[in-house]
mmCIF file of C-alpha atoms in Angstrom:
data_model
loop_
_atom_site.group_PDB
_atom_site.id
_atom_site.type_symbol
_atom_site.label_atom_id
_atom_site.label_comp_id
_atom_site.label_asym_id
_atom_site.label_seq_id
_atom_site.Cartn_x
_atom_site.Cartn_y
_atom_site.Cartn_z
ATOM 1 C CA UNK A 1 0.000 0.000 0.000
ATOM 2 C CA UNK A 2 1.221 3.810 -0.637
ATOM 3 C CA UNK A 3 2.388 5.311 1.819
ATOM 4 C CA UNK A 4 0.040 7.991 1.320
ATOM 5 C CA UNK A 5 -3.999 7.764 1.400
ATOM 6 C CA UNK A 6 -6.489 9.702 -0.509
ATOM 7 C CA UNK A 7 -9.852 9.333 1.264
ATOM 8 C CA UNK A 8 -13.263 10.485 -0.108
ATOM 9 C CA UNK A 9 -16.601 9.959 1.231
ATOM 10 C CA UNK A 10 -19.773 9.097 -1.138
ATOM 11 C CA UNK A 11 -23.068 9.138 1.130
ATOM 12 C CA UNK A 12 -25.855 6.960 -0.505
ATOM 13 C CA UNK A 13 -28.070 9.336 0.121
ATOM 14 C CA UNK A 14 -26.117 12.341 -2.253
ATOM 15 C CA UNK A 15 -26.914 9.968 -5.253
ATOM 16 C CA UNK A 16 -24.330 9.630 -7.967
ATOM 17 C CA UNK A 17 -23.796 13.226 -9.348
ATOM 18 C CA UNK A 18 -21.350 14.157 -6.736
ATOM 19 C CA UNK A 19 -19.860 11.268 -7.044
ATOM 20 C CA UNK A 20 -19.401 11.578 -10.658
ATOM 21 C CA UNK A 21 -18.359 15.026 -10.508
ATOM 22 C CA UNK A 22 -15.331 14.076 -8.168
ATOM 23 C CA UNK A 23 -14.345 11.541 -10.309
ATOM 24 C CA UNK A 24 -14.054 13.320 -13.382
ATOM 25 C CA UNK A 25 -12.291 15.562 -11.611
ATOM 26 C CA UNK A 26 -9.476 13.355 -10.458
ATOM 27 C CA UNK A 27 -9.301 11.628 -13.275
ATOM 28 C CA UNK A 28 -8.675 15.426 -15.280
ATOM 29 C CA UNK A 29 -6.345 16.732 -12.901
ATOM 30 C CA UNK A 30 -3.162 14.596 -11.865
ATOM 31 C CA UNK A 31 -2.287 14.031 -8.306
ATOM 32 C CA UNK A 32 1.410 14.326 -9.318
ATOM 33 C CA UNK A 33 2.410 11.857 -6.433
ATOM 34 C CA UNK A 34 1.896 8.453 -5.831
ATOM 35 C CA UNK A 35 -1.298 7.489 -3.973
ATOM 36 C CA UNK A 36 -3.440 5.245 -2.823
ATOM 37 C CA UNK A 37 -7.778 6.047 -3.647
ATOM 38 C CA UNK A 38 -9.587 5.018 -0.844
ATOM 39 C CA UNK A 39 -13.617 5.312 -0.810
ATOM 40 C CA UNK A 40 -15.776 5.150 1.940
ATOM 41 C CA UNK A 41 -19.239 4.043 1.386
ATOM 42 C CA UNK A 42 -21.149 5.750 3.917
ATOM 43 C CA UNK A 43 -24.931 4.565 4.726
ATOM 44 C CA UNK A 44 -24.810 1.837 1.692
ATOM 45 C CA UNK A 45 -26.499 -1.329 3.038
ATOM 46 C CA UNK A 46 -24.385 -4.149 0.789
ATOM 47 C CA UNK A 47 -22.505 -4.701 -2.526
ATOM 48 C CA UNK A 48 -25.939 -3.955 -4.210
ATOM 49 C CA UNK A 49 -26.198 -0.412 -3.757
ATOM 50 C CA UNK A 50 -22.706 0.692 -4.611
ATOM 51 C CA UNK A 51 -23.288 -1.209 -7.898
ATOM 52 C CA UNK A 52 -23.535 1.703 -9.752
ATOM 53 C CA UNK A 53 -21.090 3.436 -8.095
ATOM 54 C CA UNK A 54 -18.651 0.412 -8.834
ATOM 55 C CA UNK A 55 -19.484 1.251 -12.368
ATOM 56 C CA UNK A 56 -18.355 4.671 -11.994
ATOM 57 C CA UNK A 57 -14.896 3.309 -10.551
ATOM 58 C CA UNK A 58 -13.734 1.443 -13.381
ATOM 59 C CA UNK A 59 -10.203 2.137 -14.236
ATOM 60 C CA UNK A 60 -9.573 3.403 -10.744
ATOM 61 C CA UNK A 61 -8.045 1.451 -8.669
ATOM 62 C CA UNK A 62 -8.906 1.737 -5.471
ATOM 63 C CA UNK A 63 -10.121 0.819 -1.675
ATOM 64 C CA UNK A 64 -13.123 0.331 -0.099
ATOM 65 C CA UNK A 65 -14.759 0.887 3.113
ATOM 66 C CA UNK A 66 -18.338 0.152 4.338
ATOM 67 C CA UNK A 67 -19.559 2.850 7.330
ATOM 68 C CA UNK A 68 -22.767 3.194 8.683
ATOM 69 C CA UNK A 69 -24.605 6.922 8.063
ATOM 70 C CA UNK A 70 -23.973 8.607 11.375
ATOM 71 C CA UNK A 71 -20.577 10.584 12.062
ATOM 72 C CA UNK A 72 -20.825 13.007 9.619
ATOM 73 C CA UNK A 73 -17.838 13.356 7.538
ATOM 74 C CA UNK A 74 -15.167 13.214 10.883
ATOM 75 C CA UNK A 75 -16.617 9.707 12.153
ATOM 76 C CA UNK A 76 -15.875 7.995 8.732
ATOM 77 C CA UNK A 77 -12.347 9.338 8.771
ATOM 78 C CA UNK A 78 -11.528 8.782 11.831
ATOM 79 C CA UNK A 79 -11.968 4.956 10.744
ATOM 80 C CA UNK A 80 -10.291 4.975 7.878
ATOM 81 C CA UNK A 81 -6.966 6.353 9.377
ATOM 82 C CA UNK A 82 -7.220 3.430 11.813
ATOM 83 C CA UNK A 83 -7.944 0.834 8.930
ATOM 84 C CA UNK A 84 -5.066 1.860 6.362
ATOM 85 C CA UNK A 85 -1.739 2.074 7.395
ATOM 86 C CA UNK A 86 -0.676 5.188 5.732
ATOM 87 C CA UNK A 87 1.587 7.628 6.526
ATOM 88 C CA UNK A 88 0.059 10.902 5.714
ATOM 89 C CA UNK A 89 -3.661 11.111 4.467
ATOM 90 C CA UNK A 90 -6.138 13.464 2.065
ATOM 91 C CA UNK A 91 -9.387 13.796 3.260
ATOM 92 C CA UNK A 92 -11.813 14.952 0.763
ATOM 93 C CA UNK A 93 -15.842 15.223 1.547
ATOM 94 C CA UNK A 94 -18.721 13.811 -0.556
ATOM 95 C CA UNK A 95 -18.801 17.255 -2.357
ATOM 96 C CA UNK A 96 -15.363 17.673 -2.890
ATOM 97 C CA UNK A 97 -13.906 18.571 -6.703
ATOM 98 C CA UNK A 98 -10.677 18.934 -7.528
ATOM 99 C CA UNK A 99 -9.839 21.835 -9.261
ATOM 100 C CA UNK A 100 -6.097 21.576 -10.854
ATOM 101 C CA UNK A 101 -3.166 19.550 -11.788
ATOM 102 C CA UNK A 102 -0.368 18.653 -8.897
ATOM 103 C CA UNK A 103 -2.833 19.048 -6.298
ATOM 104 C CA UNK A 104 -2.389 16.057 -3.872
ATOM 105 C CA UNK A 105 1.795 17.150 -4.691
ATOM 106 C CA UNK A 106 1.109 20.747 -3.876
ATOM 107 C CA UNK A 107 -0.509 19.544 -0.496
ATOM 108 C CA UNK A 108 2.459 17.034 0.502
ATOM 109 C CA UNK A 109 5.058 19.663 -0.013
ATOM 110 C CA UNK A 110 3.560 21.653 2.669
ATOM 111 C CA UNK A 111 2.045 18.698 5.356
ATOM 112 C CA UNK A 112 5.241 17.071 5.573
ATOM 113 C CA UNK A 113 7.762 20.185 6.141
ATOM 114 C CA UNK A 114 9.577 20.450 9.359
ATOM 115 C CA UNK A 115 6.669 22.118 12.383
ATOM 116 C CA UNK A 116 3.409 21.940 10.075
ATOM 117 C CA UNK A 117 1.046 19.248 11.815
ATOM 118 C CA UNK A 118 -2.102 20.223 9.331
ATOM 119 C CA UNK A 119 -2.410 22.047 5.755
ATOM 120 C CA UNK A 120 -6.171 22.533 3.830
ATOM 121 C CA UNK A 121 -7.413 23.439 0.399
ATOM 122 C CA UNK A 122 -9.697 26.160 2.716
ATOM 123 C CA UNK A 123 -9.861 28.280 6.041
ATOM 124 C CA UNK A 124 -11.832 31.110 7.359
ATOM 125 C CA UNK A 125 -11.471 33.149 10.863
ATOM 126 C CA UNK A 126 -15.393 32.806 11.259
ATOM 127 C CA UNK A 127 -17.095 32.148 14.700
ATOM 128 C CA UNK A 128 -19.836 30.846 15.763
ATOM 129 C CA UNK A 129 -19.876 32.475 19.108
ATOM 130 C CA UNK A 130 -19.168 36.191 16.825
ATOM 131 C CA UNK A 131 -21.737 35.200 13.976
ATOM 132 C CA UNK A 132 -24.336 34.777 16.539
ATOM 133 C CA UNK A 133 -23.532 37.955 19.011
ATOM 134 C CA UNK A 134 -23.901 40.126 15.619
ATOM 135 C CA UNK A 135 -27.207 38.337 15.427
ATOM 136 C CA UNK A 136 -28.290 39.412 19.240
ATOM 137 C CA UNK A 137 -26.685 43.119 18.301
ATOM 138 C CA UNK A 138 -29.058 43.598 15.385
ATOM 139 C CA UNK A 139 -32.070 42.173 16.457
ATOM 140 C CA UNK A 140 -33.902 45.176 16.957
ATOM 141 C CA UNK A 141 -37.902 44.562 14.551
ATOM 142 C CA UNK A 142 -40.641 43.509 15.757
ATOM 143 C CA UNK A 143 -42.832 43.982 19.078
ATOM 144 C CA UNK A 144 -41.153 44.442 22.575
ATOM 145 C CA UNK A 145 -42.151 41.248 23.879
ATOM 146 C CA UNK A 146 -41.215 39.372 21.145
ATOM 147 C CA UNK A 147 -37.989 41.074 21.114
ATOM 148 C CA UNK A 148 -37.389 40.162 24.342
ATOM 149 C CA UNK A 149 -37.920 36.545 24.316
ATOM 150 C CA UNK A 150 -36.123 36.244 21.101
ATOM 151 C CA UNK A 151 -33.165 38.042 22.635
ATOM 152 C CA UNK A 152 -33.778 35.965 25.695
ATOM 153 C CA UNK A 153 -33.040 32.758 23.568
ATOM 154 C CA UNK A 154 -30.126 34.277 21.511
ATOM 155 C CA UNK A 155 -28.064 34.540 24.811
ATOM 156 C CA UNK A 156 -28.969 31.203 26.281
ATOM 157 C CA UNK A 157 -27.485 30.018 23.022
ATOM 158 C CA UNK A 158 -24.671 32.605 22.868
ATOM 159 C CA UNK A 159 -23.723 31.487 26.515
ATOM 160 C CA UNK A 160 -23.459 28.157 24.765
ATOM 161 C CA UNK A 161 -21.156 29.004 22.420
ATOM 162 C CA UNK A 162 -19.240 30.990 24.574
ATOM 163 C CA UNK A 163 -18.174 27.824 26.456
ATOM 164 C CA UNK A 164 -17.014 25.925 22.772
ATOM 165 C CA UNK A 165 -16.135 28.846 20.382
ATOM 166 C CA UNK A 166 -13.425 31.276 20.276
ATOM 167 C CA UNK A 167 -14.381 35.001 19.250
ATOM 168 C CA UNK A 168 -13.595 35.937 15.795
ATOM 169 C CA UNK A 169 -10.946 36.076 14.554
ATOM 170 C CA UNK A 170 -11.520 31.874 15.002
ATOM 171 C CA UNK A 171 -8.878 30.666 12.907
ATOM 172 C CA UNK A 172 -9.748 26.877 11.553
ATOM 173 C CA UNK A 173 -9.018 24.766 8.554
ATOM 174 C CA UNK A 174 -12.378 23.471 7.102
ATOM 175 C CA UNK A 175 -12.293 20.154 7.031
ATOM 176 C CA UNK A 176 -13.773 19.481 3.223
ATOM 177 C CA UNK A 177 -10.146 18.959 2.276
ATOM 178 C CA UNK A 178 -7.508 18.688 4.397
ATOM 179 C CA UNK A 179 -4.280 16.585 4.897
ATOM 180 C CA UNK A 180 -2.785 15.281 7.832
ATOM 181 C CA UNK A 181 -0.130 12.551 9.243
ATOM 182 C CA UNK A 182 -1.528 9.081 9.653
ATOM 183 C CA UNK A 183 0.562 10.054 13.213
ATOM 184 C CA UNK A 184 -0.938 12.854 13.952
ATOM 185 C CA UNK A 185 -4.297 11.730 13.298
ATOM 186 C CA UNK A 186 -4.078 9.070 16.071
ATOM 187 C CA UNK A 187 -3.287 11.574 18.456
ATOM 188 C CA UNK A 188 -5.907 13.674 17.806
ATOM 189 C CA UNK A 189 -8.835 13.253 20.458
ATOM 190 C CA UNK A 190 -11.592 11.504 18.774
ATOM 191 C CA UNK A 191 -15.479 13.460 19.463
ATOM 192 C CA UNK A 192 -18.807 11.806 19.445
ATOM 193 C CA UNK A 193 -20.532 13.325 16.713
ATOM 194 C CA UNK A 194 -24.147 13.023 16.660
ATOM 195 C CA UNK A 195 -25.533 16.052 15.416
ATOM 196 C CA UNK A 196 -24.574 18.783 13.136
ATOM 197 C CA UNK A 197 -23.078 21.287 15.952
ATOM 198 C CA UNK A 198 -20.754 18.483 17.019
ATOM 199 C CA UNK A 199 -19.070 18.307 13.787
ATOM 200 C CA UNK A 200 -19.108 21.872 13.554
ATOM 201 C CA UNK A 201 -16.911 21.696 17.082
ATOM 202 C CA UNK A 202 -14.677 19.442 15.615
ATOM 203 C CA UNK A 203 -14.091 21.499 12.705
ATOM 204 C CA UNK A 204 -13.709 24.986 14.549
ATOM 205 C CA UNK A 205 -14.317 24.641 18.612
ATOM 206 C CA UNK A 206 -12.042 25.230 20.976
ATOM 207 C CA UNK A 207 -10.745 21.815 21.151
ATOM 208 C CA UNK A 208 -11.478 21.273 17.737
ATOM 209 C CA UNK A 209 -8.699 19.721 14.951
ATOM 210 C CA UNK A 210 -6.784 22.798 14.312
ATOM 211 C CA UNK A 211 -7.029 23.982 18.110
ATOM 212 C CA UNK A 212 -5.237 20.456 18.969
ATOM 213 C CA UNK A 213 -2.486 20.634 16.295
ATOM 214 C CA UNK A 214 -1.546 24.411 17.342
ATOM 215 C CA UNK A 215 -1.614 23.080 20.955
ATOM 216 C CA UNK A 216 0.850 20.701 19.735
ATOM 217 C CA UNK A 217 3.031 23.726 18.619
ATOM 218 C CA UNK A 218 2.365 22.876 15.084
ATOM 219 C CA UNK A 219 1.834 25.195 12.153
ATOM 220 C CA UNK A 220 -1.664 25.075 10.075
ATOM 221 C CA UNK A 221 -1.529 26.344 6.535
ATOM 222 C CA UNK A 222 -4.155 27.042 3.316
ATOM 223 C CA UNK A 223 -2.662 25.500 0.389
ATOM 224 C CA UNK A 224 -3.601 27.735 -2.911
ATOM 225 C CA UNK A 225 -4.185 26.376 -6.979
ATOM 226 C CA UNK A 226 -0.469 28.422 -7.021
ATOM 227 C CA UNK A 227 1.568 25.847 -4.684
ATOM 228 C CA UNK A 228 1.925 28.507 -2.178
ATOM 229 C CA UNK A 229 0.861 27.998 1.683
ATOM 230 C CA UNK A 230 -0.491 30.635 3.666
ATOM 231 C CA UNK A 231 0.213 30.973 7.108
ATOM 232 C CA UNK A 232 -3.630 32.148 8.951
ATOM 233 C CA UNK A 233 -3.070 35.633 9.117
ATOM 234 C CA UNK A 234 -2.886 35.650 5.991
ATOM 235 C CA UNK A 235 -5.643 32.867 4.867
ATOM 236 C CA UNK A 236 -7.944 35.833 4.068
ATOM 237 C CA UNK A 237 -5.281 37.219 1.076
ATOM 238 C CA UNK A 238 -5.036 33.592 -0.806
ATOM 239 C CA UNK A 239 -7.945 34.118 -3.028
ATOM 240 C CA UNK A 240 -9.549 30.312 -1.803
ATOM 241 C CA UNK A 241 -12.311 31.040 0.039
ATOM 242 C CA UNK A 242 -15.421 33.605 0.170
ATOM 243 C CA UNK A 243 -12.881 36.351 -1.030
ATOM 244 C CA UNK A 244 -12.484 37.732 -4.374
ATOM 245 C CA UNK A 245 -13.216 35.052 -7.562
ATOM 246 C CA UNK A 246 -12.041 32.225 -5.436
ATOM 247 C CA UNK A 247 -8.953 31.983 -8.476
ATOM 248 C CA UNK A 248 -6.189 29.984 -6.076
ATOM 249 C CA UNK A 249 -8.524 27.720 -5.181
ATOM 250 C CA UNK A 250 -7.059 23.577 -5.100
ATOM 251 C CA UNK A 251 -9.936 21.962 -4.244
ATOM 252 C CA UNK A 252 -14.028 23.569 -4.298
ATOM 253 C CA UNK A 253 -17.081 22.273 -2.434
ATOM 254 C CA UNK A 254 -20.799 22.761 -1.971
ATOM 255 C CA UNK A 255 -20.087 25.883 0.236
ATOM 256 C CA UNK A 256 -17.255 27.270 -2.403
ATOM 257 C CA UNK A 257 -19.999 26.877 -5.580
ATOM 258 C CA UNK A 258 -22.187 28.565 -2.831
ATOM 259 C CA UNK A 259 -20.542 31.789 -3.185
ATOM 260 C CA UNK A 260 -19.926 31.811 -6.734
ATOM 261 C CA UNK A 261 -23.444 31.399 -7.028
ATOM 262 C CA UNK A 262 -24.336 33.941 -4.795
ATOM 263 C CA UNK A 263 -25.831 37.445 -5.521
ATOM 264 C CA UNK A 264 -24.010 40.119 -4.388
ATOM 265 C CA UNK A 265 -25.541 40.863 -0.769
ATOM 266 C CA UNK A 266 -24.800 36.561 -0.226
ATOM 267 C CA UNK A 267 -21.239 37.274 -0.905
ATOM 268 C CA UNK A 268 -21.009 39.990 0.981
ATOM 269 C CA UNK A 269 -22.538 38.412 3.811
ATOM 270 C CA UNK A 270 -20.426 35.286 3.319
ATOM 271 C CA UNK A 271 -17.308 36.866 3.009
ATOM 272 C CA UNK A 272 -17.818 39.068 6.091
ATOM 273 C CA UNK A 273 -18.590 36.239 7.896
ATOM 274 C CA UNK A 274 -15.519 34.529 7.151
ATOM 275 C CA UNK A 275 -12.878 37.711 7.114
ATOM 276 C CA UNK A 276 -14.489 40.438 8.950
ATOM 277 C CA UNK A 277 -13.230 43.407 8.257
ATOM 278 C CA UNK A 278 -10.647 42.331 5.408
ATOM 279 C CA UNK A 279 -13.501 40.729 3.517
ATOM 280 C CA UNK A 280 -13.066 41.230 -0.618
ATOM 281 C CA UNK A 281 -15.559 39.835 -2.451
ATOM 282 C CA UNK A 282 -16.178 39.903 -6.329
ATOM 283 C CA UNK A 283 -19.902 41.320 -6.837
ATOM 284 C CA UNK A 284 -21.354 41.979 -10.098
#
């Protein structure tokens, strides 16, 4: 086996068009480095339904890996870094697409240098905790009372996410692509995701996956389309997420296509919520 893995999830219940999509784009854009393709089947009940999918795989070779539908994304890799015994892997979600040649290369160079511990095709400095205060700040319509109890219930929940998030600037690498050690993955404390908000914790909490590795005095870095990394101050300049055209970006997803097919007061919003006061976005 390679000593490096390439994991992507397919959820039966996406259907085959996402599928598709990331396989014709890794099949148009070279990894430039040797690699193994590992698949998890997530919420398939048996060789019958990935039939299709199997279709779609010919001429790839690759692994497989049956999971159940619950985790999220994080569950599923979480076993497949346990089950393959690779040195470094690429996770990539069920809406992952790869975007240009030397990717999976591009990536490497970065994750394995001396003091980096994680490196992503994406990051933001959003919050939670921040996106929800502004929330509180401007909710100002409507009659007193209902005011009241809605601001009532907007800081129960803010005192919430006070305890797990970090103010903005929150500083995270999103987890739709991202590359990691096989080593450092096993150290890295395994949550119980259940619902949406815990794999949102995982992603960007406090004690979420970038909060460990920088605990672990480790550098985290966006990877652009250009081979460059960016260190997170300066995530917001590298043109790969909710900023400007999105031009250095390595690898897109549902939330990148998002923004591009945003109108201009959804890109604004988008952007802001990911940069603040530095964010750029392209409106028409």
């Amino acid at each position: 086996m390679s000593s490096i893995g390439v994991v992507h999830l397919v959820r039966a219940k996406n259907g085959l068009a996402p599928f598709r999509k990331f396989l014709e784009s890794y099949a148009r854009n070279s990894a430039g480095l040797k690699h193994d393709l590992i698949i998890i089947f997530k919420g398939f009940r048996g060789e019958m339904e990935v039939r299709e999918h199997e279709r779609l795989l010919e001429g790839f070779p690759h692994r497989r890996l049956f999971v159940g539908d619950r985790g999220y994304d994080v569950g599923p890799y979480f076993v497949a870094a346990s089950t393959f015994p690779c040195d470094y892997f690429c996770f990539l979600n069920s809406h992952s697409v790869i975007l240009d040649e030397g990717w999976l290369a591009k990536l490497y160079r970065h994750c394995s240098a001396k003091g980096v511990g994680l490196v992503g095709a994406t990051g933001s400095h959003g919050s939670w905790f921040s996106y929800l205060s502004d929330i509180l700040n401007a909710s100002r319509s409507g009659p007193r009372y209902r005011r009241l109890v809605r601001n009532l219930r907007l800081r129960v929940r803010l005192w919430t996410f006070a305890r797990h998030f970090d103010p903005f600037p929150n500083h995270h690498i999103r987890t739709n692509g991202f590359m990691i050690s096989g080593v450092l993955m096993g150290r890295i404390s395994r949550p119980r995701i259940i619902s949406k908000w815990d794999a949102y914790k995982f992603e960007s909490a406090k004690d979420g996956l970038t909060k460990q590795i920088t605990g672990m005095h480790l550098i985290t870095l966006v990877v652009g389309k250009d081979g460059e990394a960016y260190e997170k101050e300066e995530w917001f300049r590298s043109n790969t997420f909710w900023q400007l055209d999105q031009g250095n970006l390595l690898i897109a997803d549902n939330q990148t296509e998002r923004y591009l097919a945003g109108d201009n007061d959804l890109k604004q919003h988008l952007s802001r919520s990911a940069w603040g006061d530095q964010a750029n976005p392209i409106l028409k």
